Amino acid sequence: MKFIGKIKSLIFTAVILISLSSYFFQTSNWPINQEDNGIVSDGRLVVHYIDVGQADCILIQFPDGKVSLIDGGNRNDAEHVVRYIEELGIDRIDYLLATHPHEDHIGGLPEVIKQFDIGKIYMPKVSANTVIFETLLTEIEKKNMKIIPGKAGVNIVDTDEIDFFLIAPNSDKYDETNNYSLVARLDYKNNSFLFMGDAEKESEEEIIAEGYDIDADVLKVGHHGGATSTSQMFLEYVNPVYAVISVG
């Protein structure tokens, strides 16, 4: 895959904490000491790209103390993900996003739902004939929760400082499950993030055609950097300063 020269890659081999103008973002195998870096209590936005290998799991701490989790890694990552969140002193996930029903994105979520208080759950209107998908639905049902259908235009957080909303999927039917992926944009002050799930070229083209502002500081690269995602045209529209690729 060809990347424009502006991008700096972040590799999941060590804890990386980067301070930009008004937020931190972190990639790590385990939480660094929150007392040392002050990431919980000082009112900044913190984005954690949790190392779950060839899978996705992103934790967002908002300045007001609320929390979002985008995906939960593989089934075997469940304990790691739960412990990571607990180590940060978090006991509630206010906004849980399951981008699409593939095991490397929803595998750890049943255990997350068991262990934490959950606010709202967003999922696309697509199902999977798999044990892990049925397990996820069972855990949601046990807590008497309703799934909010995720699609372009859905607002998750809308305040004076923060906009967190979905820009995909933009269609009701796709041949490829990856294109049902929830794609989220997060704007905080002058900083912006794109979280692509496994969205592929078809979804990228729809996002561009819909006229969404997708210029972003940080891009979570779609589909683990695979060749079916992050087309050159899409990348030039996003024009990120940093790209994060979650791979094994």
Short mmCIF file of C-alpha atoms in Angstrom, two decimals:
data_model
loop_
_atom_site.label_atom_id
_atom_site.label_comp_id
_atom_site.label_asym_id
_atom_site.label_seq_id
_atom_site.Cartn_x
_atom_site.Cartn_y
_atom_site.Cartn_z
CA MET A 1 0.00 0.00 0.00
CA LYS A 2 1.29 3.44 -0.90
CA PHE A 3 1.22 6.13 1.76
CA ILE A 4 1.82 9.83 1.28
CA GLY A 5 5.04 11.03 2.85
CA LYS A 6 3.33 13.01 5.57
CA ILE A 7 2.27 9.92 7.48
CA LYS A 8 4.16 8.57 10.47
CA SER A 9 3.38 4.91 11.26
CA LEU A 10 2.81 3.75 14.84
CA ILE A 11 3.91 0.16 15.47
CA PHE A 12 2.49 -1.90 18.35
CA THR A 13 5.86 -2.92 19.83
CA ALA A 14 5.98 -0.52 22.76
CA VAL A 15 3.95 2.01 24.65
CA ILE A 16 3.74 5.17 22.57
CA LEU A 17 2.26 8.31 24.10
CA ILE A 18 2.12 11.32 21.80
CA SER A 19 1.08 14.74 23.01
CA LEU A 20 -0.49 16.97 20.36
CA SER A 21 -2.28 20.24 20.83
CA SER A 22 -5.17 19.09 22.99
CA TYR A 23 -5.26 15.31 23.29
CA PHE A 24 -3.18 12.23 23.88
CA PHE A 25 -3.38 9.08 21.93
CA GLN A 26 -1.74 5.89 23.01
CA THR A 27 -0.90 2.51 21.53
CA SER A 28 0.21 -0.07 24.01
CA ASN A 29 0.34 -3.66 25.15
CA TRP A 30 -0.74 -2.60 28.66
CA PRO A 31 -1.79 0.64 30.29
CA ILE A 32 1.01 2.89 31.39
CA ASN A 33 0.75 4.29 34.90
CA GLN A 34 -2.18 6.71 34.86
CA GLU A 35 -0.80 8.54 37.90
CA ASP A 36 2.35 9.33 35.94
CA ASN A 37 0.76 10.62 32.76
CA GLY A 38 -2.41 12.18 34.21
CA ILE A 39 -4.52 10.85 31.34
CA VAL A 40 -7.64 10.24 33.39
CA SER A 41 -8.22 13.31 35.50
CA ASP A 42 -6.99 16.38 33.66
CA GLY A 43 -9.85 16.87 31.19
CA ARG A 44 -8.09 15.87 27.99
CA LEU A 45 -9.33 13.55 25.27
CA VAL A 46 -7.45 10.23 25.34
CA VAL A 47 -7.59 7.64 22.58
CA HIS A 48 -6.12 4.18 23.28
CA TYR A 49 -5.34 1.87 20.35
CA ILE A 50 -5.17 -1.38 22.31
CA ASP A 51 -2.87 -4.10 21.00
CA VAL A 52 -5.10 -7.02 20.07
CA GLY A 53 -2.98 -8.23 17.16
CA GLN A 54 -4.84 -8.84 13.90
CA ALA A 55 -8.02 -7.29 15.30
CA ASP A 56 -9.42 -3.94 16.42
CA CYS A 57 -10.05 -2.43 19.85
CA ILE A 58 -10.08 1.31 20.52
CA LEU A 59 -10.91 2.97 23.83
CA ILE A 60 -11.80 6.67 23.98
CA GLN A 61 -11.85 8.67 27.22
CA PHE A 62 -13.72 11.95 26.79
CA PRO A 63 -12.84 15.09 28.78
CA ASP A 64 -16.13 14.86 30.69
CA GLY A 65 -15.25 11.38 31.96
CA LYS A 66 -17.45 9.42 29.58
CA VAL A 67 -16.00 6.48 27.68
CA SER A 68 -16.45 4.83 24.29
CA LEU A 69 -15.20 1.44 23.13
CA ILE A 70 -14.96 0.69 19.41
CA ASP A 71 -14.76 -3.10 18.93
CA GLY A 72 -13.30 -5.62 21.35
CA GLY A 73 -10.68 -7.68 19.57
CA ASN A 74 -10.80 -11.45 19.15
CA ARG A 75 -12.48 -13.87 21.54
CA ASN A 76 -9.09 -14.70 23.03
CA ASP A 77 -8.47 -10.99 23.71
CA ALA A 78 -11.46 -10.64 26.04
CA GLU A 79 -9.54 -10.98 29.32
CA HIS A 80 -6.82 -8.60 28.13
CA VAL A 81 -9.34 -5.98 27.02
CA VAL A 82 -11.32 -6.18 30.27
CA ARG A 83 -8.17 -5.89 32.39
CA TYR A 84 -6.91 -2.97 30.31
CA ILE A 85 -10.12 -1.04 30.92
CA GLU A 86 -10.22 -1.96 34.61
CA GLU A 87 -6.62 -0.80 35.08
CA LEU A 88 -7.75 2.66 33.99
CA GLY A 89 -10.34 2.73 36.76
CA ILE A 90 -13.23 2.56 34.29
CA ASP A 91 -16.44 0.73 35.26
CA ARG A 92 -18.83 2.03 32.58
CA ILE A 93 -18.73 2.12 28.78
CA ASP A 94 -21.10 4.89 27.74
CA TYR A 95 -20.92 4.30 23.99
CA LEU A 96 -20.14 0.81 22.70
CA LEU A 97 -19.61 0.46 18.95
CA ALA A 98 -19.44 -2.94 17.27
CA THR A 99 -18.33 -1.94 13.78
CA HIS A 100 -19.38 -5.18 12.07
CA PRO A 101 -19.99 -8.82 13.05
CA HIS A 102 -16.57 -10.35 12.32
CA GLU A 103 -14.92 -12.22 15.18
CA ASP A 104 -11.76 -10.07 15.21
CA HIS A 105 -13.93 -7.06 16.03
CA ILE A 106 -16.69 -8.42 18.27
CA GLY A 107 -14.92 -11.40 19.86
CA GLY A 108 -14.15 -9.69 23.18
CA LEU A 109 -17.38 -7.72 23.44
CA PRO A 110 -19.59 -10.34 25.16
CA GLU A 111 -17.19 -10.34 28.12
CA VAL A 112 -17.00 -6.53 28.10
CA ILE A 113 -20.79 -6.36 28.28
CA LYS A 114 -20.79 -8.88 31.15
CA GLN A 115 -18.18 -7.00 33.18
CA PHE A 116 -19.11 -3.35 32.70
CA ASP A 117 -22.11 -1.10 32.95
CA ILE A 118 -23.06 -0.24 29.36
CA GLY A 119 -24.79 2.93 28.17
CA LYS A 120 -25.65 2.73 24.47
CA ILE A 121 -24.77 0.07 21.88
CA TYR A 122 -24.39 0.86 18.18
CA MET A 123 -24.24 -1.86 15.52
CA PRO A 124 -24.89 -1.94 11.76
CA LYS A 125 -27.93 -3.72 10.36
CA VAL A 126 -26.14 -6.90 9.36
CA SER A 127 -26.00 -10.28 11.05
CA ALA A 128 -23.65 -13.25 11.00
CA ASN A 129 -24.37 -16.94 11.37
CA THR A 130 -21.62 -17.45 13.94
CA VAL A 131 -21.46 -18.53 17.57
CA ILE A 132 -19.68 -15.34 18.66
CA PHE A 133 -22.33 -13.11 17.07
CA GLU A 134 -25.11 -15.06 18.77
CA THR A 135 -23.20 -14.86 22.06
CA LEU A 136 -22.94 -11.09 21.69
CA LEU A 137 -26.69 -10.77 21.09
CA THR A 138 -27.39 -13.01 24.07
CA GLU A 139 -25.30 -10.84 26.41
CA ILE A 140 -27.03 -7.70 25.14
CA GLU A 141 -30.42 -9.32 25.71
CA LYS A 142 -29.46 -10.38 29.25
CA LYS A 143 -28.99 -6.72 30.13
CA ASN A 144 -32.31 -5.80 28.50
CA MET A 145 -30.56 -3.42 26.14
CA LYS A 146 -31.61 -2.30 22.69
CA ILE A 147 -29.21 -1.95 19.79
CA ILE A 148 -29.15 1.43 18.07
CA PRO A 149 -28.84 0.85 14.30
CA GLY A 150 -25.57 2.36 13.16
CA LYS A 151 -25.52 4.23 9.87
CA ALA A 152 -24.22 7.46 8.37
CA GLY A 153 -25.62 10.56 10.06
CA VAL A 154 -26.06 9.08 13.53
CA ASN A 155 -24.77 11.43 16.24
CA ILE A 156 -23.18 9.77 19.26
CA VAL A 157 -21.83 12.86 21.08
CA ASP A 158 -22.63 16.44 20.11
CA THR A 159 -21.37 19.14 22.49
CA ASP A 160 -19.66 22.51 22.19
CA GLU A 161 -16.22 20.84 22.10
CA ILE A 162 -16.88 17.31 20.83
CA ASP A 163 -18.56 15.87 17.76
CA PHE A 164 -18.56 12.08 17.56
CA PHE A 165 -20.71 10.72 14.75
CA LEU A 166 -21.00 8.06 12.05
CA ILE A 167 -20.23 8.69 8.39
CA ALA A 168 -20.82 5.10 7.19
CA PRO A 169 -22.41 2.83 6.21
CA ASN A 170 -24.26 4.87 3.60
CA SER A 171 -26.19 2.02 1.95
CA ASP A 172 -28.55 -0.68 3.19
CA LYS A 173 -27.05 -3.59 1.28
CA TYR A 174 -23.52 -4.67 0.42
CA ASP A 175 -22.04 -7.84 -1.03
CA GLU A 176 -19.08 -7.61 1.35
CA THR A 177 -19.75 -7.59 5.10
CA ASN A 178 -16.76 -5.31 5.70
CA ASN A 179 -18.57 -2.48 3.94
CA TYR A 180 -21.29 -2.49 6.60
CA SER A 181 -18.59 -1.28 9.01
CA LEU A 182 -19.47 1.66 11.20
CA VAL A 183 -17.06 4.46 10.31
CA ALA A 184 -16.83 7.09 13.02
CA ARG A 185 -15.42 10.62 13.01
CA LEU A 186 -14.35 12.35 16.21
CA ASP A 187 -13.65 16.08 16.36
CA TYR A 188 -12.28 17.66 19.52
CA LYS A 189 -11.29 21.33 19.42
CA ASN A 190 -8.88 21.50 16.45
CA ASN A 191 -8.14 17.78 16.34
CA SER A 192 -9.86 15.03 14.37
CA PHE A 193 -9.87 11.24 14.17
CA LEU A 194 -11.29 8.72 11.71
CA PHE A 195 -12.05 5.15 12.82
CA MET A 196 -12.58 3.01 9.72
CA GLY A 197 -13.41 -0.45 11.04
CA ASP A 198 -12.93 -2.77 8.06
CA ALA A 199 -14.61 -0.46 5.53
CA GLU A 200 -13.38 -1.14 2.02
CA LYS A 201 -13.11 0.87 -1.18
CA GLU A 202 -16.86 0.80 -1.94
CA SER A 203 -17.67 2.40 1.42
CA GLU A 204 -14.81 4.88 1.05
CA GLU A 205 -16.17 6.00 -2.32
CA GLU A 206 -19.64 6.49 -0.81
CA ILE A 207 -18.20 8.58 2.02
CA ILE A 208 -16.46 10.84 -0.51
CA ALA A 209 -19.58 11.04 -2.71
CA GLU A 210 -21.70 12.09 0.29
CA GLY A 211 -19.39 15.05 0.80
CA TYR A 212 -18.32 14.35 4.37
CA ASP A 213 -15.38 16.32 5.69
CA ILE A 214 -12.86 13.51 6.21
CA ASP A 215 -9.65 15.48 6.56
CA ALA A 216 -8.23 14.10 9.82
CA ASP A 217 -5.15 14.25 12.02
CA VAL A 218 -5.28 10.55 12.93
CA LEU A 219 -6.54 7.73 10.70
CA LYS A 220 -7.24 4.26 12.03
CA VAL A 221 -6.51 2.51 8.74
CA GLY A 222 -9.32 0.30 7.44
CA HIS A 223 -9.16 -3.49 7.38
CA HIS A 224 -5.76 -3.75 9.08
CA GLY A 225 -4.00 -2.10 6.16
CA GLY A 226 -5.29 -4.63 3.60
CA ALA A 227 -5.25 -3.95 -0.12
CA THR A 228 -9.05 -3.67 -0.39
CA SER A 229 -9.12 -0.54 1.81
CA THR A 230 -7.45 2.88 1.99
CA SER A 231 -7.43 3.68 -1.69
CA GLN A 232 -5.03 6.37 -2.82
CA MET A 233 -7.93 8.74 -3.50
CA PHE A 234 -9.41 8.21 -0.04
CA LEU A 235 -6.04 8.65 1.63
CA GLU A 236 -5.46 11.94 -0.17
CA TYR A 237 -8.86 13.20 1.01
CA VAL A 238 -8.07 12.26 4.62
CA ASN A 239 -4.49 13.54 4.44
CA PRO A 240 -3.61 12.30 7.96
CA VAL A 241 -0.66 13.30 10.08
CA TYR A 242 -0.66 9.89 11.79
CA ALA A 243 -1.93 6.48 10.68
CA VAL A 244 -2.53 3.58 13.05
CA ILE A 245 -2.67 0.06 11.61
CA SER A 246 -3.81 -2.74 13.91
CA VAL A 247 -2.09 -5.89 12.67
CA GLY A 248 -0.68 -9.18 13.99
#
